[in-house]
Structures are given as structure tokens and as C-alpha cells.
PDB file of C-alpha atoms in Angstrom:
ATOM      1  CA  MET A1470      93.171 156.676 144.448  1.00  0.00           C
ATOM      2  CA  THR A1471      96.027 154.655 142.865  1.00  0.00           C
ATOM      3  CA  GLU A1472      97.762 155.479 139.648  1.00  0.00           C
ATOM      4  CA  LEU A1473      99.797 152.835 137.877  1.00  0.00           C
ATOM      5  CA  GLN A1474     102.592 154.317 135.875  1.00  0.00           C
ATOM      6  CA  PHE A1475     105.206 152.293 133.917  1.00  0.00           C
ATOM      7  CA  VAL A1476     107.956 154.922 134.297  1.00  0.00           C
ATOM      8  CA  TYR A1477     108.222 158.335 135.916  1.00  0.00           C
ATOM      9  CA  LYS A1478     107.346 161.343 133.857  1.00  0.00           C
ATOM     10  CA  PRO A1479     107.901 164.897 134.727  1.00  0.00           C
ATOM     11  CA  ASN A1480     104.320 165.904 134.486  1.00  0.00           C
ATOM     12  CA  MET A1481     103.115 163.263 137.045  1.00  0.00           C
ATOM     13  CA  PRO A1482     102.608 165.783 139.887  1.00  0.00           C
ATOM     14  CA  GLU A1483     100.286 167.910 137.742  1.00  0.00           C
ATOM     15  CA  ARG A1484      98.385 164.920 136.589  1.00  0.00           C
ATOM     16  CA  LEU A1485      98.027 163.460 140.183  1.00  0.00           C
ATOM     17  CA  MET A1486      96.881 166.815 141.370  1.00  0.00           C
ATOM     18  CA  ALA A1487      94.195 166.941 138.663  1.00  0.00           C
ATOM     19  CA  TYR A1488      93.087 163.337 139.182  1.00  0.00           C
ATOM     20  CA  ALA A1489      92.722 163.922 142.966  1.00  0.00           C
ATOM     21  CA  ALA A1490      90.620 167.003 142.401  1.00  0.00           C
ATOM     22  CA  LEU A1491      88.355 165.188 139.903  1.00  0.00           C
ATOM     23  CA  ALA A1492      87.933 162.249 142.360  1.00  0.00           C
ATOM     24  CA  ARG A1493      86.967 164.575 145.232  1.00  0.00           C
ATOM     25  CA  GLU A1494      84.436 166.398 143.038  1.00  0.00           C
ATOM     26  CA  LYS A1495      82.888 163.208 141.687  1.00  0.00           C
ATOM     27  CA  TYR A1496      82.677 161.166 144.905  1.00  0.00           C
ATOM     28  CA  ASP A1497      82.499 164.018 147.465  1.00  0.00           C
ATOM     29  CA  MET A1498      85.057 162.226 149.673  1.00  0.00           C
ATOM     30  CA  PRO A1499      88.644 162.641 150.986  1.00  0.00           C
ATOM     31  CA  VAL A1500      91.167 161.208 148.539  1.00  0.00           C
ATOM     32  CA  PHE A1501      94.524 159.498 149.437  1.00  0.00           C
ATOM     33  CA  VAL A1502      96.721 159.515 146.327  1.00  0.00           C
ATOM     34  CA  THR A1503      99.241 156.725 145.542  1.00  0.00           C
ATOM     35  CA  VAL A1504     101.324 156.312 142.396  1.00  0.00           C
ATOM     36  CA  VAL A1505     103.019 153.013 141.600  1.00  0.00           C
ATOM     37  CA  TYR A1506     106.055 152.974 139.274  1.00  0.00           C
ATOM     38  CA  PHE A1507     106.845 149.704 137.549  1.00  0.00           C
ATOM     39  CA  ARG A1508     110.386 150.421 136.281  1.00  0.00           C
ATOM     40  CA  PRO A1509     113.296 152.395 137.670  1.00  0.00           C
ATOM     41  CA  HIS A1510     113.740 156.022 136.529  1.00  0.00           C
ATOM     42  CA  PRO A1511     117.112 157.494 135.465  1.00  0.00           C
ATOM     43  CA  VAL A1512     119.554 158.178 138.315  1.00  0.00           C
ATOM     44  CA  ASP A1513     119.731 161.925 137.514  1.00  0.00           C
ATOM     45  CA  LYS A1514     115.957 162.335 137.857  1.00  0.00           C
ATOM     46  CA  LYS A1515     114.388 163.147 141.190  1.00  0.00           C
ATOM     47  CA  VAL A1516     110.898 161.670 141.608  1.00  0.00           C
ATOM     48  CA  ALA A1517     108.502 164.176 143.068  1.00  0.00           C
ATOM     49  CA  THR A1518     106.337 163.211 146.050  1.00  0.00           C
ATOM     50  CA  CYS A1519     103.968 166.166 145.882  1.00  0.00           C
ATOM     51  CA  PHE A1520     102.624 168.955 143.690  1.00  0.00           C
ATOM     52  CA  HIS A1521     103.182 172.412 144.989  1.00  0.00           C
ATOM     53  CA  GLU A1522     102.614 175.729 143.197  1.00  0.00           C
ATOM     54  CA  GLU A1523     102.209 179.317 144.449  1.00  0.00           C
ATOM     55  CA  PHE A1524     100.691 181.897 142.166  1.00  0.00           C
ATOM     56  CA  MET A1525      99.459 185.498 142.973  1.00  0.00           C
ATOM     57  CA  GLY A1526      99.307 184.700 146.771  1.00  0.00           C
ATOM     58  CA  GLN A1527      97.420 181.450 146.254  1.00  0.00           C
ATOM     59  CA  THR A1528      98.820 177.992 146.941  1.00  0.00           C
ATOM     60  CA  ALA A1529      97.970 174.670 145.422  1.00  0.00           C
ATOM     61  CA  HIS A1530      99.358 171.542 147.176  1.00  0.00           C
ATOM     62  CA  GLN A1531      98.823 167.816 146.829  1.00  0.00           C
ATOM     63  CA  ASP A1532     100.838 165.131 148.525  1.00  0.00           C
ATOM     64  CA  PHE A1533     101.012 161.564 147.190  1.00  0.00           C
ATOM     65  CA  LYS A1534     102.604 158.357 148.196  1.00  0.00           C
ATOM     66  CA  VAL A1535     105.136 156.933 145.830  1.00  0.00           C
ATOM     67  CA  ILE A1536     105.661 153.144 145.521  1.00  0.00           C
ATOM     68  CA  ALA A1537     108.590 151.859 143.440  1.00  0.00           C
ATOM     69  CA  LEU A1538     108.127 148.166 142.661  1.00  0.00           C
ATOM     70  CA  TRP A1539     111.838 147.478 142.303  1.00  0.00           C
ATOM     71  CA  GLU A1540     112.333 148.582 145.856  1.00  0.00           C
ATOM     72  CA  LEU A1541     109.830 146.012 147.282  1.00  0.00           C
ATOM     73  CA  GLU A1542     110.903 142.541 148.221  1.00  0.00           C
ATOM     74  CA  ALA A1543     109.395 139.842 146.057  1.00  0.00           C
ATOM     75  CA  LYS A1544     109.291 137.242 148.907  1.00  0.00           C
ATOM     76  CA  LYS A1545     107.372 139.594 151.158  1.00  0.00           C
ATOM     77  CA  ALA A1546     104.838 140.208 148.377  1.00  0.00           C
ATOM     78  CA  LEU A1547     104.266 136.454 147.921  1.00  0.00           C
ATOM     79  CA  ALA A1548     103.794 136.194 151.687  1.00  0.00           C
ATOM     80  CA  PHE A1549     100.602 138.317 151.396  1.00  0.00           C
ATOM     81  CA  ASN A1550      99.070 135.573 149.243  1.00  0.00           C
ATOM     82  CA  ASN A1551      97.117 138.130 147.305  1.00  0.00           C
ATOM     83  CA  PRO A1552      96.574 136.958 143.696  1.00  0.00           C
ATOM     84  CA  ALA A1553      96.355 140.541 142.424  1.00  0.00           C
ATOM     85  CA  MET A1554      99.985 141.207 143.437  1.00  0.00           C
ATOM     86  CA  LEU A1555     101.391 138.103 141.660  1.00  0.00           C
ATOM     87  CA  PRO A1556     101.845 139.621 138.171  1.00  0.00           C
ATOM     88  CA  PHE A1557     103.937 142.443 139.619  1.00  0.00           C
ATOM     89  CA  VAL A1558     106.380 140.117 141.436  1.00  0.00           C
ATOM     90  CA  PRO A1559     108.920 139.811 138.613  1.00  0.00           C
ATOM     91  CA  LEU A1560     109.519 143.575 138.799  1.00  0.00           C
ATOM     92  CA  MET A1561     110.263 143.532 142.486  1.00  0.00           C
ATOM     93  CA  GLN A1562     113.532 143.074 144.165  1.00  0.00           C
ATOM     94  CA  GLY A1563     114.600 139.425 143.769  1.00  0.00           C
ATOM     95  CA  GLY A1564     111.603 138.636 141.575  1.00  0.00           C
ATOM     96  CA  ASN A1565     113.385 138.437 138.267  1.00  0.00           C
ATOM     97  CA  THR A1566     114.274 134.768 138.516  1.00  0.00           C
ATOM     98  CA  VAL A1567     112.912 131.605 136.899  1.00  0.00           C
ATOM     99  CA  GLU A1568     112.004 130.235 140.324  1.00  0.00           C
ATOM    100  CA  MET A1569     109.976 133.271 141.213  1.00  0.00           C
ATOM    101  CA  LEU A1570     108.176 133.288 137.844  1.00  0.00           C
ATOM    102  CA  GLN A1571     107.273 129.527 138.215  1.00  0.00           C
ATOM    103  CA  THR A1572     105.989 130.128 141.764  1.00  0.00           C
ATOM    104  CA  CYS A1573     103.742 133.025 140.590  1.00  0.00           C
ATOM    105  CA  ALA A1574     102.489 131.012 137.722  1.00  0.00           C
ATOM    106  CA  GLU A1575     101.587 128.037 139.937  1.00  0.00           C
ATOM    107  CA  ARG A1576      99.686 130.194 142.384  1.00  0.00           C
ATOM    108  CA  ILE A1577      97.889 132.032 139.564  1.00  0.00           C
ATOM    109  CA  ARG A1578      96.660 128.805 138.077  1.00  0.00           C
ATOM    110  CA  GLN A1579      94.748 128.142 141.240  1.00  0.00           C
ATOM    111  CA  GLU A1580      92.653 131.316 140.786  1.00  0.00           C
ATOM    112  CA  GLU A1581      89.316 131.637 139.000  1.00  0.00           C
ATOM    113  CA  HIS A1582      90.546 134.232 136.446  1.00  0.00           C
ATOM    114  CA  ALA A1583      93.907 132.493 135.831  1.00  0.00           C
ATOM    115  CA  ASP A1584      94.110 133.294 132.107  1.00  0.00           C
ATOM    116  CA  GLU A1585      93.953 137.077 132.593  1.00  0.00           C
ATOM    117  CA  LEU A1586      96.454 137.121 135.578  1.00  0.00           C
ATOM    118  CA  GLU A1587      98.910 134.789 133.714  1.00  0.00           C
ATOM    119  CA  MET A1588      98.754 136.994 130.606  1.00  0.00           C
ATOM    120  CA  PHE A1589      99.525 139.978 132.788  1.00  0.00           C
ATOM    121  CA  LEU A1590     102.270 138.109 134.555  1.00  0.00           C
ATOM    122  CA  GLY A1591     103.896 137.204 131.244  1.00  0.00           C
ATOM    123  CA  LEU A1592     103.703 140.759 129.991  1.00  0.00           C
ATOM    124  CA  LEU A1593     105.542 142.226 132.935  1.00  0.00           C
ATOM    125  CA  ALA A1594     107.981 139.389 133.287  1.00  0.00           C
ATOM    126  CA  SER A1595     109.112 139.874 129.692  1.00  0.00           C
ATOM    127  CA  TYR A1596     110.595 143.174 130.722  1.00  0.00           C
ATOM    128  CA  VAL A1597     113.099 141.573 133.091  1.00  0.00           C
ATOM    129  CA  LEU A1598     113.383 137.959 131.797  1.00  0.00           C
ATOM    130  CA  ASN A1599     114.136 136.367 128.409  1.00  0.00           C
ATOM    131  CA  ARG A1600     110.877 136.381 126.418  1.00  0.00           C
ATOM    132  CA  LYS A1601     111.301 132.917 125.039  1.00  0.00           C
ATOM    133  CA  LEU A1602     111.829 131.619 128.571  1.00  0.00           C
ATOM    134  CA  VAL A1603     108.722 133.403 129.770  1.00  0.00           C
ATOM    135  CA  GLN A1604     106.723 131.750 127.016  1.00  0.00           C
ATOM    136  CA  GLN A1605     108.082 128.338 127.893  1.00  0.00           C
ATOM    137  CA  ILE A1606     107.109 128.700 131.573  1.00  0.00           C
ATOM    138  CA  LEU A1607     103.775 130.281 131.055  1.00  0.00           C
ATOM    139  CA  ARG A1608     100.772 128.817 129.243  1.00  0.00           C
ATOM    140  CA  CYS A1609     100.712 131.505 126.510  1.00  0.00           C
ATOM    141  CA  ASN A1610      97.286 131.171 125.091  1.00  0.00           C
ATOM    142  CA  MET A1611      97.581 133.332 122.023  1.00  0.00           C
ATOM    143  CA  GLU A1612      93.888 132.916 121.055  1.00  0.00           C
ATOM    144  CA  PHE A1613      92.857 134.317 124.495  1.00  0.00           C
ATOM    145  CA  VAL A1614      95.380 137.178 124.239  1.00  0.00           C
ATOM    146  CA  GLU A1615      94.275 138.118 120.670  1.00  0.00           C
ATOM    147  CA  ASN A1616      90.591 138.179 121.695  1.00  0.00           C
ATOM    148  CA  SER A1617      91.126 140.206 124.856  1.00  0.00           C
ATOM    149  CA  PRO A1618      89.725 143.762 124.863  1.00  0.00           C
ATOM    150  CA  LEU A1619      93.143 145.130 125.723  1.00  0.00           C
ATOM    151  CA  PHE A1620      94.821 143.520 122.833  1.00  0.00           C
ATOM    152  CA  GLN A1621      92.077 144.666 120.511  1.00  0.00           C
ATOM    153  CA  ASP A1622      92.393 148.273 121.680  1.00  0.00           C
ATOM    154  CA  ILE A1623      96.221 148.196 121.227  1.00  0.00           C
ATOM    155  CA  LEU A1624      95.798 146.605 117.804  1.00  0.00           C
ATOM    156  CA  ALA A1625      93.279 149.246 116.721  1.00  0.00           C
ATOM    157  CA  GLN A1626      95.577 152.091 117.918  1.00  0.00           C
ATOM    158  CA  LEU A1627      98.527 150.596 116.112  1.00  0.00           C
ATOM    159  CA  THR A1628      96.496 150.109 112.974  1.00  0.00           C
ATOM    160  CA  GLU A1629      95.347 153.736 112.975  1.00  0.00           C
ATOM    161  CA  LYS A1630      98.881 154.930 113.530  1.00  0.00           C
ATOM    162  CA  ILE A1631     100.182 152.886 110.588  1.00  0.00           C
ATOM    163  CA  ARG A1632      97.335 154.048 108.333  1.00  0.00           C
ATOM    164  CA  GLN A1633      98.049 157.696 109.250  1.00  0.00           C
ATOM    165  CA  LYS A1634     101.744 157.310 108.597  1.00  0.00           C
ATOM    166  CA  MET A1635     101.196 155.568 105.305  1.00  0.00           C
ATOM    167  CA  THR A1636      98.685 158.282 104.278  1.00  0.00           C
ATOM    168  CA  GLU A1637     101.217 160.924 105.172  1.00  0.00           C
ATOM    169  CA  GLU A1638     104.025 159.176 103.238  1.00  0.00           C
ATOM    170  CA  VAL A1639     101.764 158.929 100.206  1.00  0.00           C
ATOM    171  CA  ARG A1640     100.910 162.580 100.437  1.00  0.00           C
ATOM    172  CA  GLN A1641     104.587 163.522 100.889  1.00  0.00           C
ATOM    173  CA  GLU A1642     105.505 161.448  97.870  1.00  0.00           C
ATOM    174  CA  VAL A1643     102.826 163.132  95.740  1.00  0.00           C
ATOM    175  CA  ARG A1644     103.991 166.549  96.959  1.00  0.00           C
ATOM    176  CA  GLU A1645     107.602 165.708  96.055  1.00  0.00           C
ATOM    177  CA  GLU A1646     106.586 164.425  92.580  1.00  0.00           C
ATOM    178  CA  SER A1647     104.597 167.625  91.961  1.00  0.00           C
ATOM    179  CA  ARG A1648     107.405 169.810  93.167  1.00  0.00           C
ATOM    180  CA  GLN A1649     109.871 167.993  90.910  1.00  0.00           C
ATOM    181  CA  GLY A1650     107.463 168.279  87.921  1.00  0.00           C
ATOM    182  CA  MET A1651     107.118 171.985  88.549  1.00  0.00           C
ATOM    183  CA  LEU A1652     110.865 172.344  88.939  1.00  0.00           C
ATOM    184  CA  ASN A1653     111.543 170.641  85.623  1.00  0.00           C
ATOM    185  CA  ALA A1654     108.956 172.725  83.738  1.00  0.00           C
ATOM    186  CA  LEU A1655     110.190 175.924  85.366  1.00  0.00           C
ATOM    187  CA  GLN A1656     113.851 175.138  84.573  1.00  0.00           C
ATOM    188  CA  GLN A1657     112.956 174.739  80.878  1.00  0.00           C
ATOM    189  CA  LEU A1658     110.916 177.911  80.772  1.00  0.00           C
ATOM    190  CA  LEU A1659     113.582 180.077  82.378  1.00  0.00           C
ATOM    191  CA  ALA A1660     116.424 178.463  80.408  1.00  0.00           C
ATOM    192  CA  SER A1661     114.567 179.230  77.201  1.00  0.00           C
ATOM    193  CA  ARG A1662     113.691 182.740  78.252  1.00  0.00           C
ATOM    194  CA  PHE A1663     117.128 183.906  79.452  1.00  0.00           C
ATOM    195  CA  SER A1664     119.257 181.610  77.260  1.00  0.00           C
ATOM    196  CA  VAL A1665     121.088 179.939  80.254  1.00  0.00           C
ATOM    197  CA  GLY A1666     121.728 176.408  81.298  1.00  0.00           C
ATOM    198  CA  ILE A1667     118.762 174.387  82.612  1.00  0.00           C
ATOM    199  CA  THR A1668     120.384 174.166  86.089  1.00  0.00           C
ATOM    200  CA  HIS A1669     121.323 177.750  86.340  1.00  0.00           C
ATOM    201  CA  PHE A1670     118.789 178.647  88.973  1.00  0.00           C
ATOM    202  CA  ASP A1671     118.926 175.382  90.987  1.00  0.00           C
ATOM    203  CA  LYS A1672     120.480 176.891  94.084  1.00  0.00           C
ATOM    204  CA  ARG A1673     117.708 179.423  94.353  1.00  0.00           C
ATOM    205  CA  PHE A1674     115.012 176.750  93.915  1.00  0.00           C
ATOM    206  CA  GLN A1675     116.364 174.488  96.682  1.00  0.00           C
ATOM    207  CA  SER A1676     114.566 176.321  99.494  1.00  0.00           C
ATOM    208  CA  LEU A1677     111.171 176.622  97.740  1.00  0.00           C
ATOM    209  CA  ASP A1678     108.225 174.483  98.764  1.00  0.00           C
ATOM    210  CA  LEU A1679     105.516 173.241  96.535  1.00  0.00           C
ATOM    211  CA  LYS A1680     103.233 176.213  97.023  1.00  0.00           C
ATOM    212  CA  SER A1681     106.051 178.598  96.087  1.00  0.00           C
ATOM    213  CA  PHE A1682     106.791 176.597  93.016  1.00  0.00           C
ATOM    214  CA  GLU A1683     103.090 176.632  91.997  1.00  0.00           C
ATOM    215  CA  GLU A1684     102.947 180.368  92.378  1.00  0.00           C
ATOM    216  CA  LEU A1685     106.244 180.918  90.526  1.00  0.00           C
ATOM    217  CA  PHE A1686     105.279 178.519  87.747  1.00  0.00           C
ATOM    218  CA  PHE A1687     101.840 179.832  87.092  1.00  0.00           C
ATOM    219  CA  HIS A1688     103.140 183.444  87.285  1.00  0.00           C
ATOM    220  CA  ARG A1689     105.811 182.481  84.616  1.00  0.00           C
ATOM    221  CA  VAL A1690     103.149 180.818  82.452  1.00  0.00           C
ATOM    222  CA  LYS A1691     100.894 183.824  82.781  1.00  0.00           C
ATOM    223  CA  CYS A1692     103.705 186.128  81.769  1.00  0.00           C
ATOM    224  CA  SER A1693     104.539 183.914  78.777  1.00  0.00           C
ATOM    225  CA  ASN A1694     100.904 184.016  77.603  1.00  0.00           C
ATOM    226  CA  THR A1695     100.757 187.806  78.049  1.00  0.00           C
ATOM    227  CA  CYS A1696     103.943 188.337  76.046  1.00  0.00           C
ATOM    228  CA  ARG A1697     102.527 186.303  73.209  1.00  0.00           C
ATOM    229  CA  ILE A1698      99.367 188.456  73.135  1.00  0.00           C
TER     230      ILE A1698
END
């Protein structure tokens, strides 16, 4: 079982432990666990190579092999002549050069699924090389990229996040307008009732939310109506 991870995260040991357990249960076979990290982790972080936990006399343990792409030599990876490895070469040691990118692109174009591999190569290369330079070297077929399932999934997720954010911003704006309206009305009622300035109670109102304003406002209106009766 191989897990591809862009950067190291503290919860990786727990995740890999869970993935391995699920794989054993599903396939009823031994599982060798490997995690591949694309980009270097902060110097002050120690990357775990196992999950280990002891609780009430019971022990849970899972080893896993860690592969850091930036520690692998790009030239050795090219020597394997494995097309599936080519998109990862720019992230390897000595792979972030124009010459290496051109070499990978030339080899990829000889493959049956060149478009997919070249798109992936461009995506990873853009993290270590100038994006405009990457676009010039690679045949960036934007129509292919835009129609790819991966791009469509990313676009759908981004659209949903934007929609949720806009909806929340609108709600917040409505709440703020309602709060301000309640504040103005309450200021006028209290100023009239106690013969004070309209901003006399502002400091006390600052910490109140919309619900508190509503309760205070309607309580004041109710009292006013009762007094008239």
C-alpha cells in the first residue's frame, strides 16, 4: 500500500495505521505500507516512521517506509525508464532544471497516455520551476486539462466553497444590518424614556449580539405598550 502525500502532517502515523488495517480486512492479505512525500518538511519537524501506541496494557504498532522525493537522485530515476516516475522527477534531487524537464517531456510524449502524464509533469514542475517557463516547454492543452475529471472535481469543490463563503457573508451582512437597526431603535426608546443622550448606553451595547438585541428590544417595546395601557 502506497500513500502519496504532498507534505508531512502530524496525523500521518494514525492515518497510515488505519489505512493498513482497512487494507488487511478488505483483501485478507499482509500489507507493506509506504508513504511518499513530495515536498520537504520544516527542519524542526521529525517525520515519523511508525505508529506506536500503548493503552491499558495493549499495544498498537505499524511500521511504514518513508520515501522523500527530494532525497532521490533524478538521474537514477530516469535510468529506470519507467514512464510513471517521470512526472515526479522535477521534485527530486537535481531534477529542478530546464534540461531535466525537457528530457521528461520528450520521453513522456512517446507514451500512449502522454497528455495525462504531461499534465501531471507540468503540475509538479510548477512547484520548483517558473510557471511561465513550464508552460513554454510543455504542450499545455488547456482544453484537455479543463475537461479532465480531476480538474472538474477541483472546480466543483472550489465553486462550493465560494458559494458557502458568499452565503455566509450575506448572512453576516443581514445580521449586522438587523443589529444596527435594533440598536438605533433601542437608543431612541431609551433616550426618550430616561431623558439621556442617544449614545448614553453605547458602551453596554457593544458586547451584545443580534439575539440579545432582539430580546432587549422586544422587552422594551412590551414594557412601553404595558405602560400605555
